[in-house]
Each structure stands twice: as C-alpha cells, then as structure tokens.
mmCIF file with all atom_site columns, C-alpha atoms in Angstrom:
data_model
loop_
_atom_site.group_PDB
_atom_site.id
_atom_site.type_symbol
_atom_site.label_atom_id
_atom_site.label_alt_id
_atom_site.label_comp_id
_atom_site.label_asym_id
_atom_site.label_entity_id
_atom_site.label_seq_id
_atom_site.pdbx_PDB_ins_code
_atom_site.Cartn_x
_atom_site.Cartn_y
_atom_site.Cartn_z
_atom_site.occupancy
_atom_site.B_iso_or_equiv
_atom_site.pdbx_formal_charge
_atom_site.auth_seq_id
_atom_site.auth_comp_id
_atom_site.auth_asym_id
_atom_site.auth_atom_id
_atom_site.pdbx_PDB_model_num
ATOM 1   C CA . TYR J 1 1   ? 16.814  -41.964 52.358 1.00 33.00 ? 233 TYR J CA 1
ATOM 2   C CA . PHE J 1 2   ? 20.157  -40.616 53.424 1.00 34.00 ? 234 PHE J CA 1
ATOM 3   C CA . SER J 1 3   ? 22.503  -37.806 52.516 1.00 41.00 ? 235 SER J CA 1
ATOM 4   C CA . CYS J 1 4   ? 24.852  -35.332 54.101 1.00 36.00 ? 236 CYS J CA 1
ATOM 5   C CA . SER J 1 5   ? 21.666  -33.699 55.281 1.00 40.00 ? 237 SER J CA 1
ATOM 6   C CA . ARG J 1 6   ? 20.361  -37.129 56.377 1.00 40.00 ? 238 ARG J CA 1
ATOM 7   C CA . LEU J 1 7   ? 16.899  -36.634 54.938 1.00 45.00 ? 239 LEU J CA 1
ATOM 8   C CA . TRP J 1 8   ? 16.383  -36.477 51.238 1.00 47.00 ? 240 TRP J CA 1
ATOM 9   C CA . LEU J 1 9   ? 18.409  -38.748 49.031 1.00 49.00 ? 241 LEU J CA 1
ATOM 10  C CA . PRO J 1 10  ? 17.923  -42.374 47.982 1.00 45.00 ? 242 PRO J CA 1
ATOM 11  C CA . VAL J 1 11  ? 20.616  -44.916 48.722 1.00 38.00 ? 243 VAL J CA 1
ATOM 12  C CA . CYS J 1 12  ? 20.888  -48.631 48.027 1.00 36.00 ? 244 CYS J CA 1
ATOM 13  C CA . ARG J 1 13  ? 19.101  -50.661 50.659 1.00 37.00 ? 245 ARG J CA 1
ATOM 14  C CA . PRO J 1 14  ? 22.044  -53.071 51.140 1.00 40.00 ? 246 PRO J CA 1
ATOM 15  C CA . CYS J 1 15  ? 24.239  -50.106 52.062 1.00 42.00 ? 247 CYS J CA 1
ATOM 16  C CA . VAL J 1 16  ? 21.809  -49.053 54.759 1.00 45.00 ? 248 VAL J CA 1
ATOM 17  C CA . GLY J 1 17  ? 21.507  -52.542 56.205 1.00 52.00 ? 249 GLY J CA 1
ATOM 18  C CA . SER J 1 18  ? 25.188  -53.457 56.111 1.00 54.00 ? 250 SER J CA 1
ATOM 19  C CA . ARG J 1 19  ? 26.436  -50.916 58.620 1.00 62.00 ? 251 ARG J CA 1
ATOM 20  C CA . SER J 1 20  ? 25.145  -48.513 61.196 1.00 70.00 ? 252 SER J CA 1
ATOM 21  C CA . VAL J 1 21  ? 24.958  -44.833 60.239 1.00 70.00 ? 253 VAL J CA 1
ATOM 22  C CA . ARG J 1 22  ? 25.886  -42.111 62.672 1.00 78.00 ? 254 ARG J CA 1
ATOM 23  C CA . ILE J 1 23  ? 23.355  -39.350 63.214 1.00 78.00 ? 255 ILE J CA 1
ATOM 24  C CA . TYR J 1 24  ? 26.054  -36.699 63.378 1.00 77.00 ? 256 TYR J CA 1
ATOM 25  C CA . THR J 1 25  ? 28.804  -36.296 60.777 1.00 79.00 ? 257 THR J CA 1
ATOM 26  C CA . LYS J 1 26  ? 30.387  -32.939 61.777 1.00 79.00 ? 258 LYS J CA 1
ATOM 27  C CA . THR J 1 27  ? 30.714  -32.124 58.058 1.00 74.00 ? 259 THR J CA 1
ATOM 28  C CA . GLY J 1 28  ? 28.274  -29.239 58.390 1.00 77.00 ? 260 GLY J CA 1
ATOM 29  C CA . ASP J 1 29  ? 29.869  -27.574 61.399 1.00 74.00 ? 261 ASP J CA 1
ATOM 30  C CA . LYS J 1 30  ? 31.249  -24.780 59.227 1.00 67.00 ? 262 LYS J CA 1
ATOM 31  C CA . GLY J 1 31  ? 27.852  -23.869 57.816 1.00 79.00 ? 263 GLY J CA 1
ATOM 32  C CA . LYS J 1 32  ? 28.004  -25.840 54.584 1.00 66.00 ? 264 LYS J CA 1
ATOM 33  C CA . SER J 1 33  ? 26.421  -29.061 53.327 1.00 67.00 ? 265 SER J CA 1
ATOM 34  C CA . SER J 1 34  ? 26.351  -31.034 50.074 1.00 62.00 ? 266 SER J CA 1
ATOM 35  C CA . ASN J 1 35  ? 23.681  -31.513 47.448 1.00 63.00 ? 267 ASN J CA 1
ATOM 36  C CA . TYR J 1 36  ? 23.265  -34.755 45.505 1.00 62.00 ? 268 TYR J CA 1
ATOM 37  C CA . ALA J 1 37  ? 25.606  -33.475 42.786 1.00 60.00 ? 269 ALA J CA 1
ATOM 38  C CA . GLY J 1 38  ? 28.391  -33.238 45.360 1.00 64.00 ? 270 GLY J CA 1
ATOM 39  C CA . GLN J 1 39  ? 28.500  -29.443 45.494 1.00 68.00 ? 271 GLN J CA 1
ATOM 40  C CA . ARG J 1 40  ? 29.246  -27.857 48.877 1.00 72.00 ? 272 ARG J CA 1
ATOM 41  C CA . LEU J 1 41  ? 26.826  -25.010 49.543 1.00 62.00 ? 273 LEU J CA 1
ATOM 42  C CA . LEU J 1 42  ? 26.113  -22.663 52.409 1.00 51.00 ? 274 LEU J CA 1
ATOM 43  C CA . LYS J 1 43  ? 23.228  -23.877 54.538 1.00 65.00 ? 275 LYS J CA 1
ATOM 44  C CA . ASP J 1 44  ? 21.267  -20.683 53.867 1.00 64.00 ? 276 ASP J CA 1
ATOM 45  C CA . ASP J 1 45  ? 21.317  -21.432 50.130 1.00 74.00 ? 277 ASP J CA 1
ATOM 46  C CA . ALA J 1 46  ? 17.900  -21.324 48.437 1.00 77.00 ? 278 ALA J CA 1
ATOM 47  C CA . MET J 1 47  ? 18.048  -25.070 47.862 1.00 82.00 ? 279 MET J CA 1
ATOM 48  C CA . PHE J 1 48  ? 18.441  -25.859 51.572 1.00 85.00 ? 280 PHE J CA 1
ATOM 49  C CA . GLU J 1 49  ? 15.727  -23.351 52.429 1.00 91.00 ? 281 GLU J CA 1
ATOM 50  C CA . ALA J 1 50  ? 13.340  -25.236 50.130 1.00 95.00 ? 282 ALA J CA 1
ATOM 51  C CA . LEU J 1 51  ? 14.456  -28.566 51.600 1.00 93.00 ? 283 LEU J CA 1
ATOM 52  C CA . GLY J 1 52  ? 13.857  -27.288 55.112 1.00 93.00 ? 284 GLY J CA 1
ATOM 53  C CA . CYS J 1 53  ? 10.355  -26.171 54.229 1.00 96.00 ? 285 CYS J CA 1
ATOM 54  C CA . THR J 1 54  ? 9.398   -29.516 52.699 1.00 96.00 ? 286 THR J CA 1
ATOM 55  C CA . ASP J 1 55  ? 10.845  -31.271 55.760 1.00 95.00 ? 287 ASP J CA 1
ATOM 56  C CA . GLU J 1 56  ? 8.804   -29.011 58.051 1.00 97.00 ? 288 GLU J CA 1
ATOM 57  C CA . LEU J 1 57  ? 5.750   -29.726 55.921 1.00 98.00 ? 289 LEU J CA 1
ATOM 58  C CA . SER J 1 58  ? 6.208   -33.479 56.283 1.00 97.00 ? 290 SER J CA 1
ATOM 59  C CA . SER J 1 59  ? 6.558   -33.105 60.053 1.00 97.00 ? 291 SER J CA 1
ATOM 60  C CA . SER J 1 60  ? 3.366   -31.068 60.278 1.00 98.00 ? 292 SER J CA 1
ATOM 61  C CA . ILE J 1 61  ? 1.501   -33.627 58.162 1.00 98.00 ? 293 ILE J CA 1
ATOM 62  C CA . GLY J 1 62  ? 2.770   -36.345 60.495 1.00 97.00 ? 294 GLY J CA 1
ATOM 63  C CA . HIS J 1 63  ? 1.304   -34.374 63.398 1.00 97.00 ? 295 HIS J CA 1
ATOM 64  C CA . ALA J 1 64  ? -2.027  -34.059 61.588 1.00 97.00 ? 296 ALA J CA 1
ATOM 65  C CA . ARG J 1 65  ? -1.943  -37.767 60.746 1.00 96.00 ? 297 ARG J CA 1
ATOM 66  C CA . GLU J 1 66  ? -1.715  -38.620 64.443 1.00 96.00 ? 298 GLU J CA 1
ATOM 67  C CA . HIS J 1 67  ? -4.917  -36.644 65.039 1.00 95.00 ? 299 HIS J CA 1
ATOM 68  C CA . CYS J 1 68  ? -6.547  -38.592 62.191 1.00 93.00 ? 300 CYS J CA 1
ATOM 69  C CA . THR J 1 69  ? -5.464  -41.877 63.752 1.00 93.00 ? 301 THR J CA 1
ATOM 70  C CA . GLU J 1 70  ? -6.876  -40.946 67.157 1.00 93.00 ? 302 GLU J CA 1
ATOM 71  C CA . ILE J 1 71  ? -10.232 -40.027 65.634 1.00 93.00 ? 303 ILE J CA 1
ATOM 72  C CA . GLY J 1 72  ? -10.307 -43.058 63.344 1.00 93.00 ? 304 GLY J CA 1
ATOM 73  C CA . HIS J 1 73  ? -10.381 -41.321 59.958 1.00 94.00 ? 305 HIS J CA 1
ATOM 74  C CA . ASP J 1 74  ? -9.609  -43.486 56.941 1.00 91.00 ? 306 ASP J CA 1
ATOM 75  C CA . PHE J 1 75  ? -7.245  -41.098 55.152 1.00 93.00 ? 307 PHE J CA 1
ATOM 76  C CA . GLN J 1 76  ? -4.110  -41.743 57.233 1.00 93.00 ? 308 GLN J CA 1
ATOM 77  C CA . GLU J 1 77  ? -2.662  -43.818 54.387 1.00 94.00 ? 309 GLU J CA 1
ATOM 78  C CA . GLN J 1 78  ? -3.091  -40.926 51.961 1.00 97.00 ? 310 GLN J CA 1
ATOM 79  C CA . LEU J 1 79  ? -1.166  -38.654 54.318 1.00 97.00 ? 311 LEU J CA 1
ATOM 80  C CA . GLN J 1 80  ? 1.600   -41.215 54.727 1.00 96.00 ? 312 GLN J CA 1
ATOM 81  C CA . THR J 1 81  ? 1.840   -41.517 50.937 1.00 97.00 ? 313 THR J CA 1
ATOM 82  C CA . ILE J 1 82  ? 2.157   -37.735 50.756 1.00 98.00 ? 314 ILE J CA 1
ATOM 83  C CA . GLN J 1 83  ? 4.967   -37.792 53.315 1.00 97.00 ? 315 GLN J CA 1
ATOM 84  C CA . CYS J 1 84  ? 6.784   -40.295 51.084 1.00 96.00 ? 316 CYS J CA 1
ATOM 85  C CA . ASP J 1 85  ? 6.157   -38.035 48.087 1.00 97.00 ? 317 ASP J CA 1
ATOM 86  C CA . LEU J 1 86  ? 7.737   -35.165 50.017 1.00 97.00 ? 318 LEU J CA 1
ATOM 87  C CA . GLN J 1 87  ? 10.843  -37.282 50.573 1.00 95.00 ? 319 GLN J CA 1
ATOM 88  C CA . ASP J 1 88  ? 11.040  -37.763 46.804 1.00 95.00 ? 320 ASP J CA 1
ATOM 89  C CA . ILE J 1 89  ? 10.506  -34.042 46.303 1.00 96.00 ? 321 ILE J CA 1
ATOM 90  C CA . GLY J 1 90  ? 13.430  -33.438 48.647 1.00 93.00 ? 322 GLY J CA 1
ATOM 91  C CA . SER J 1 91  ? 15.594  -35.689 46.491 1.00 92.00 ? 323 SER J CA 1
ATOM 92  C CA . ASN J 1 92  ? 14.565  -33.734 43.417 1.00 93.00 ? 324 ASN J CA 1
ATOM 93  C CA . ILE J 1 93  ? 15.314  -30.372 45.034 1.00 93.00 ? 325 ILE J CA 1
ATOM 94  C CA . ALA J 1 94  ? 18.693  -31.603 46.286 1.00 89.00 ? 326 ALA J CA 1
ATOM 95  C CA . THR J 1 95  ? 19.671  -32.654 42.750 1.00 89.00 ? 327 THR J CA 1
ATOM 96  C CA . PRO J 1 96  ? 20.086  -29.519 40.595 1.00 87.00 ? 328 PRO J CA 1
ATOM 97  C CA . ARG J 1 97  ? 18.445  -30.345 37.293 1.00 84.00 ? 329 ARG J CA 1
ATOM 98  C CA . ASN J 1 98  ? 20.762  -27.987 35.387 1.00 85.00 ? 330 ASN J CA 1
ATOM 99  C CA . THR J 1 99  ? 24.086  -29.418 36.619 1.00 83.00 ? 331 THR J CA 1
ATOM 100 C CA . ALA J 1 100 ? 23.607  -32.981 37.898 1.00 80.00 ? 332 ALA J CA 1
ATOM 101 C CA . SER J 1 101 ? 24.620  -36.058 35.916 1.00 85.00 ? 333 SER J CA 1
ATOM 102 C CA . ASP J 1 102 ? 22.087  -37.966 33.828 1.00 87.00 ? 334 ASP J CA 1
ATOM 103 C CA . GLU J 1 103 ? 22.285  -40.836 36.303 1.00 90.00 ? 335 GLU J CA 1
ATOM 104 C CA . ARG J 1 104 ? 21.436  -38.582 39.250 1.00 87.00 ? 336 ARG J CA 1
ATOM 105 C CA . LEU J 1 105 ? 18.626  -36.938 37.303 1.00 88.00 ? 337 LEU J CA 1
ATOM 106 C CA . ALA J 1 106 ? 17.100  -40.309 36.428 1.00 89.00 ? 338 ALA J CA 1
ATOM 107 C CA . GLN J 1 107 ? 17.175  -41.361 40.083 1.00 89.00 ? 339 GLN J CA 1
ATOM 108 C CA . THR J 1 108 ? 15.378  -38.256 41.310 1.00 90.00 ? 340 THR J CA 1
ATOM 109 C CA . THR J 1 109 ? 12.845  -37.326 38.609 1.00 91.00 ? 341 THR J CA 1
ATOM 110 C CA . PHE J 1 110 ? 9.458   -36.502 40.141 1.00 94.00 ? 342 PHE J CA 1
ATOM 111 C CA . PRO J 1 111 ? 6.548   -38.001 38.139 1.00 94.00 ? 343 PRO J CA 1
ATOM 112 C CA . VAL J 1 112 ? 3.474   -35.980 37.198 1.00 96.00 ? 344 VAL J CA 1
ATOM 113 C CA . GLU J 1 113 ? 1.308   -38.984 38.152 1.00 97.00 ? 345 GLU J CA 1
ATOM 114 C CA . ARG J 1 114 ? 1.729   -37.962 41.807 1.00 97.00 ? 346 ARG J CA 1
ATOM 115 C CA . VAL J 1 115 ? -0.013  -34.678 40.991 1.00 98.00 ? 347 VAL J CA 1
ATOM 116 C CA . GLU J 1 116 ? -2.830  -36.523 39.252 1.00 98.00 ? 348 GLU J CA 1
ATOM 117 C CA . GLN J 1 117 ? -3.314  -38.740 42.309 1.00 98.00 ? 349 GLN J CA 1
ATOM 118 C CA . LEU J 1 118 ? -3.825  -35.667 44.492 1.00 98.00 ? 350 LEU J CA 1
ATOM 119 C CA . GLU J 1 119 ? -6.378  -34.325 42.022 1.00 98.00 ? 351 GLU J CA 1
ATOM 120 C CA . LYS J 1 120 ? -8.354  -37.571 42.200 1.00 98.00 ? 352 LYS J CA 1
ATOM 121 C CA . TRP J 1 121 ? -8.385  -37.480 46.008 1.00 98.00 ? 353 TRP J CA 1
ATOM 122 C CA . ILE J 1 122 ? -9.544  -33.854 45.934 1.00 98.00 ? 354 ILE J CA 1
ATOM 123 C CA . ASP J 1 123 ? -12.332 -34.633 43.461 1.00 98.00 ? 355 ASP J CA 1
ATOM 124 C CA . ASP J 1 124 ? -13.516 -37.592 45.545 1.00 97.00 ? 356 ASP J CA 1
ATOM 125 C CA . MET J 1 125 ? -13.814 -35.433 48.672 1.00 97.00 ? 357 MET J CA 1
ATOM 126 C CA . ASP J 1 126 ? -15.277 -32.476 46.836 1.00 96.00 ? 358 ASP J CA 1
ATOM 127 C CA . GLY J 1 127 ? -18.137 -34.657 45.675 1.00 95.00 ? 359 GLY J CA 1
ATOM 128 C CA . VAL J 1 128 ? -19.401 -35.156 49.239 1.00 96.00 ? 360 VAL J CA 1
ATOM 129 C CA . LEU J 1 129 ? -18.696 -31.690 50.663 1.00 96.00 ? 361 LEU J CA 1
ATOM 130 C CA . PRO J 1 130 ? -21.222 -28.830 50.725 1.00 93.00 ? 362 PRO J CA 1
ATOM 131 C CA . PRO J 1 131 ? -20.536 -26.058 48.193 1.00 91.00 ? 363 PRO J CA 1
ATOM 132 C CA . LEU J 1 132 ? -18.051 -23.463 49.364 1.00 90.00 ? 364 LEU J CA 1
ATOM 133 C CA . LYS J 1 133 ? -19.895 -20.133 49.695 1.00 90.00 ? 365 LYS J CA 1
ATOM 134 C CA . ASN J 1 134 ? -17.748 -18.231 52.203 1.00 91.00 ? 366 ASN J CA 1
ATOM 135 C CA . PHE J 1 135 ? -14.127 -17.742 53.175 1.00 93.00 ? 367 PHE J CA 1
ATOM 136 C CA . ILE J 1 136 ? -13.346 -20.352 55.824 1.00 92.00 ? 368 ILE J CA 1
ATOM 137 C CA . LEU J 1 137 ? -11.110 -19.542 58.757 1.00 95.00 ? 369 LEU J CA 1
ATOM 138 C CA . PRO J 1 138 ? -8.776  -22.302 60.040 1.00 95.00 ? 370 PRO J CA 1
ATOM 139 C CA . SER J 1 139 ? -11.187 -24.115 62.369 1.00 96.00 ? 371 SER J CA 1
ATOM 140 C CA . GLY J 1 140 ? -13.366 -27.223 62.543 1.00 95.00 ? 372 GLY J CA 1
ATOM 141 C CA . GLY J 1 141 ? -11.680 -29.255 65.274 1.00 96.00 ? 373 GLY J CA 1
ATOM 142 C CA . LYS J 1 142 ? -8.150  -30.335 66.124 1.00 95.00 ? 374 LYS J CA 1
ATOM 143 C CA . THR J 1 143 ? -7.693  -32.474 63.027 1.00 97.00 ? 375 THR J CA 1
ATOM 144 C CA . ALA J 1 144 ? -8.931  -29.778 60.671 1.00 97.00 ? 376 ALA J CA 1
ATOM 145 C CA . THR J 1 145 ? -6.838  -27.018 62.241 1.00 97.00 ? 377 THR J CA 1
ATOM 146 C CA . ALA J 1 146 ? -3.725  -29.232 62.123 1.00 98.00 ? 378 ALA J CA 1
ATOM 147 C CA . LEU J 1 147 ? -4.389  -29.776 58.413 1.00 98.00 ? 379 LEU J CA 1
ATOM 148 C CA . HIS J 1 148 ? -4.849  -26.035 57.890 1.00 98.00 ? 380 HIS J CA 1
ATOM 149 C CA . MET J 1 149 ? -1.461  -25.496 59.543 1.00 98.00 ? 381 MET J CA 1
ATOM 150 C CA . SER J 1 150 ? 0.061   -27.979 57.108 1.00 98.00 ? 382 SER J CA 1
ATOM 151 C CA . ARG J 1 151 ? -1.648  -26.145 54.257 1.00 98.00 ? 383 ARG J CA 1
ATOM 152 C CA . SER J 1 152 ? -0.033  -22.864 55.315 1.00 98.00 ? 384 SER J CA 1
ATOM 153 C CA . ILE J 1 153 ? 3.403   -24.479 55.535 1.00 98.00 ? 385 ILE J CA 1
ATOM 154 C CA . CYS J 1 154 ? 2.806   -26.052 52.125 1.00 98.00 ? 386 CYS J CA 1
ATOM 155 C CA . ARG J 1 155 ? 2.229   -22.606 50.634 1.00 98.00 ? 387 ARG J CA 1
ATOM 156 C CA . ARG J 1 156 ? 5.552   -21.445 52.035 1.00 98.00 ? 388 ARG J CA 1
ATOM 157 C CA . ALA J 1 157 ? 7.304   -24.534 50.667 1.00 98.00 ? 389 ALA J CA 1
ATOM 158 C CA . GLU J 1 158 ? 5.849   -23.779 47.251 1.00 98.00 ? 390 GLU J CA 1
ATOM 159 C CA . ARG J 1 159 ? 7.112   -20.197 47.405 1.00 97.00 ? 391 ARG J CA 1
ATOM 160 C CA . ARG J 1 160 ? 10.616  -21.473 48.195 1.00 97.00 ? 392 ARG J CA 1
ATOM 161 C CA . VAL J 1 161 ? 10.511  -23.918 45.281 1.00 97.00 ? 393 VAL J CA 1
ATOM 162 C CA . VAL J 1 162 ? 9.337   -21.390 42.676 1.00 97.00 ? 394 VAL J CA 1
ATOM 163 C CA . PRO J 1 163 ? 12.762  -19.707 42.202 1.00 96.00 ? 395 PRO J CA 1
ATOM 164 C CA . LEU J 1 164 ? 14.430  -23.123 41.896 1.00 95.00 ? 396 LEU J CA 1
ATOM 165 C CA . VAL J 1 165 ? 12.010  -24.126 39.148 1.00 96.00 ? 397 VAL J CA 1
ATOM 166 C CA . ARG J 1 166 ? 12.458  -20.749 37.466 1.00 95.00 ? 398 ARG J CA 1
ATOM 167 C CA . SER J 1 167 ? 16.219  -21.300 37.336 1.00 94.00 ? 399 SER J CA 1
ATOM 168 C CA . GLU J 1 168 ? 15.663  -24.891 36.118 1.00 93.00 ? 400 GLU J CA 1
ATOM 169 C CA . ALA J 1 169 ? 17.251  -26.332 39.281 1.00 92.00 ? 401 ALA J CA 1
ATOM 170 C CA . ALA J 1 170 ? 14.097  -28.320 40.195 1.00 93.00 ? 402 ALA J CA 1
ATOM 171 C CA . ASP J 1 171 ? 11.403  -30.047 38.156 1.00 94.00 ? 403 ASP J CA 1
ATOM 172 C CA . ARG J 1 172 ? 8.223   -28.088 37.446 1.00 96.00 ? 404 ARG J CA 1
ATOM 173 C CA . GLU J 1 173 ? 6.239   -31.132 38.604 1.00 97.00 ? 405 GLU J CA 1
ATOM 174 C CA . VAL J 1 174 ? 7.512   -30.448 42.127 1.00 97.00 ? 406 VAL J CA 1
ATOM 175 C CA . GLN J 1 175 ? 5.994   -26.977 42.065 1.00 97.00 ? 407 GLN J CA 1
ATOM 176 C CA . MET J 1 176 ? 2.761   -28.367 40.600 1.00 98.00 ? 408 MET J CA 1
ATOM 177 C CA . TYR J 1 177 ? 2.576   -30.985 43.337 1.00 98.00 ? 409 TYR J CA 1
ATOM 178 C CA . LEU J 1 178 ? 2.986   -28.484 46.167 1.00 98.00 ? 410 LEU J CA 1
ATOM 179 C CA . ASN J 1 179 ? 0.399   -26.207 44.601 1.00 98.00 ? 411 ASN J CA 1
ATOM 180 C CA . ARG J 1 180 ? -2.068  -29.079 44.391 1.00 98.00 ? 412 ARG J CA 1
ATOM 181 C CA . LEU J 1 181 ? -1.132  -30.366 47.836 1.00 98.00 ? 413 LEU J CA 1
ATOM 182 C CA . SER J 1 182 ? -2.252  -27.146 49.512 1.00 98.00 ? 414 SER J CA 1
ATOM 183 C CA . ASP J 1 183 ? -5.640  -27.587 47.797 1.00 98.00 ? 415 ASP J CA 1
ATOM 184 C CA . TYR J 1 184 ? -5.767  -31.181 49.006 1.00 98.00 ? 416 TYR J CA 1
ATOM 185 C CA . LEU J 1 185 ? -4.984  -30.196 52.597 1.00 98.00 ? 417 LEU J CA 1
ATOM 186 C CA . PHE J 1 186 ? -7.658  -27.491 52.520 1.00 98.00 ? 418 PHE J CA 1
ATOM 187 C CA . THR J 1 187 ? -10.221 -29.950 51.177 1.00 98.00 ? 419 THR J CA 1
ATOM 188 C CA . LEU J 1 188 ? -9.201  -32.628 53.647 1.00 98.00 ? 420 LEU J CA 1
ATOM 189 C CA . ALA J 1 189 ? -9.541  -30.159 56.524 1.00 98.00 ? 421 ALA J CA 1
ATOM 190 C CA . ARG J 1 190 ? -13.111 -29.475 55.430 1.00 97.00 ? 422 ARG J CA 1
ATOM 191 C CA . ARG J 1 191 ? -13.812 -33.188 55.075 1.00 97.00 ? 423 ARG J CA 1
ATOM 192 C CA . SER J 1 192 ? -12.462 -33.996 58.536 1.00 97.00 ? 424 SER J CA 1
ATOM 193 C CA . ALA J 1 193 ? -14.628 -31.256 60.076 1.00 97.00 ? 425 ALA J CA 1
ATOM 194 C CA . GLN J 1 194 ? -17.620 -32.702 58.238 1.00 97.00 ? 426 GLN J CA 1
ATOM 195 C CA . LEU J 1 195 ? -16.944 -36.246 59.435 1.00 96.00 ? 427 LEU J CA 1
ATOM 196 C CA . GLU J 1 196 ? -16.458 -35.090 63.035 1.00 96.00 ? 428 GLU J CA 1
ATOM 197 C CA . GLY J 1 197 ? -19.568 -32.918 63.009 1.00 96.00 ? 429 GLY J CA 1
ATOM 198 C CA . LYS J 1 198 ? -17.510 -29.800 63.761 1.00 96.00 ? 430 LYS J CA 1
ATOM 199 C CA . THR J 1 199 ? -18.524 -26.301 62.722 1.00 94.00 ? 431 THR J CA 1
ATOM 200 C CA . GLU J 1 200 ? -16.174 -24.328 60.502 1.00 95.00 ? 432 GLU J CA 1
ATOM 201 C CA . SER J 1 201 ? -15.812 -20.629 61.251 1.00 95.00 ? 433 SER J CA 1
ATOM 202 C CA . ILE J 1 202 ? -16.377 -18.285 58.330 1.00 92.00 ? 434 ILE J CA 1
ATOM 203 C CA . TYR J 1 203 ? -14.971 -14.851 57.696 1.00 93.00 ? 435 TYR J CA 1
ATOM 204 C CA . LYS J 1 204 ? -17.266 -11.997 58.721 1.00 92.00 ? 436 LYS J CA 1
ATOM 205 C CA . ARG J 1 205 ? -16.361 -8.381  58.067 1.00 88.00 ? 437 ARG J CA 1
ATOM 206 C CA . PRO J 1 206 ? -16.063 -6.557  61.393 1.00 85.00 ? 438 PRO J CA 1
ATOM 207 C CA . GLY J 1 207 ? -18.909 -4.169  62.113 1.00 79.00 ? 439 GLY J CA 1
#
C-alpha cells in the first residue's frame, strides 16, 4: 500500500520492488494531500479524518496483538487479518465512490464477505462465553483492556465514516464492517479475560 499519504492505496508490486520510496515527499507541507481520485484536499477534510481514525485503530489493534502473542492466545492471525482489512477500508475511504473512475472503484471495493467473517468469529466465541448479564467495564487483564481500547477507537472510526457513507463517498460495507468490528473486539476482550482467568469488573450504581 502506498499513496501520497503513504498508507492506504494499492500499487503494483513491481513498482514497489523496482525502486526505493522516500518516506517524506514534502507535497503535504502546505496542509493538503491527495485522494485516490487525484483531488487535492485539506488535511482536515472529513475523508482524512476518517482515514486517520482507521489508521489509529489498526495501530491500537497491533498493540493488542502483541499482548496476545506474549500470552500465547491463538487469535493473533484474526487480528492481523483485521489490520489488513483496515488497510483495504482506507483504500475505499480514499477513493470517493461518487467521483472516482470505474477502474479506481473496482480496485477499492470493500466486500461484504469481510463483515460475514467477523460475524462467524463473534458467534464462535459467543458460544463458549458465559451469558452477559451486566454492563462490563473495560477490565479483565492487559490483553482485554487493550482490546477494549481498540473497541473505543473503532466506535470513533465508525462515527467518522458515517457522513462519508451518507454522502455516498464510501461504501456502506465499510460502515457495516466497523460496526461489527467493535462487537468483535468487545467479544474478544471477554474471551481473552476468560482464557487468562481474569475477572471482569461490572458496573455498579454508586451508593
């Protein structure tokens, strides 16, 4: 993945391997950057805000994945797959669905099957978790709390994507995925606490 923003867009592999790519380009020094349709936009544009949130989300999931690796959980591969999905979501967000060329749209369409995969993972975990009877506070060990942090960031990313979907600048499947991903991260946090024998804190009304 490479773009003016260096994060979100697919390029041909031979192009990447044939020459070195500089980390800095200086093209954004005046507060603008380009989307995949070639439009120059201010960096505080809603599209870049959504991209930044999905990037932050991927970073937080990477942090949580390191905790999983240290403990020895077997869902690191799922989290890595999700990080790759977020790269594809970034490509979709950076390609305005209402103005980009058909070629660009075809390259960056986000498939609904990714949402269905999350649902299967949630259902598999839900089948071995105790019924949820109380509001759970972010807790349950370092892995679980890291996953809860990712869940919170995921909610923010979803909020940033909603106006883009409403204006038909991003695919609805992207919004669906982020909505389902927060459920996955919540469920995974519970599962990690269960596997580690950690106690989850529940909400209790003061007094």
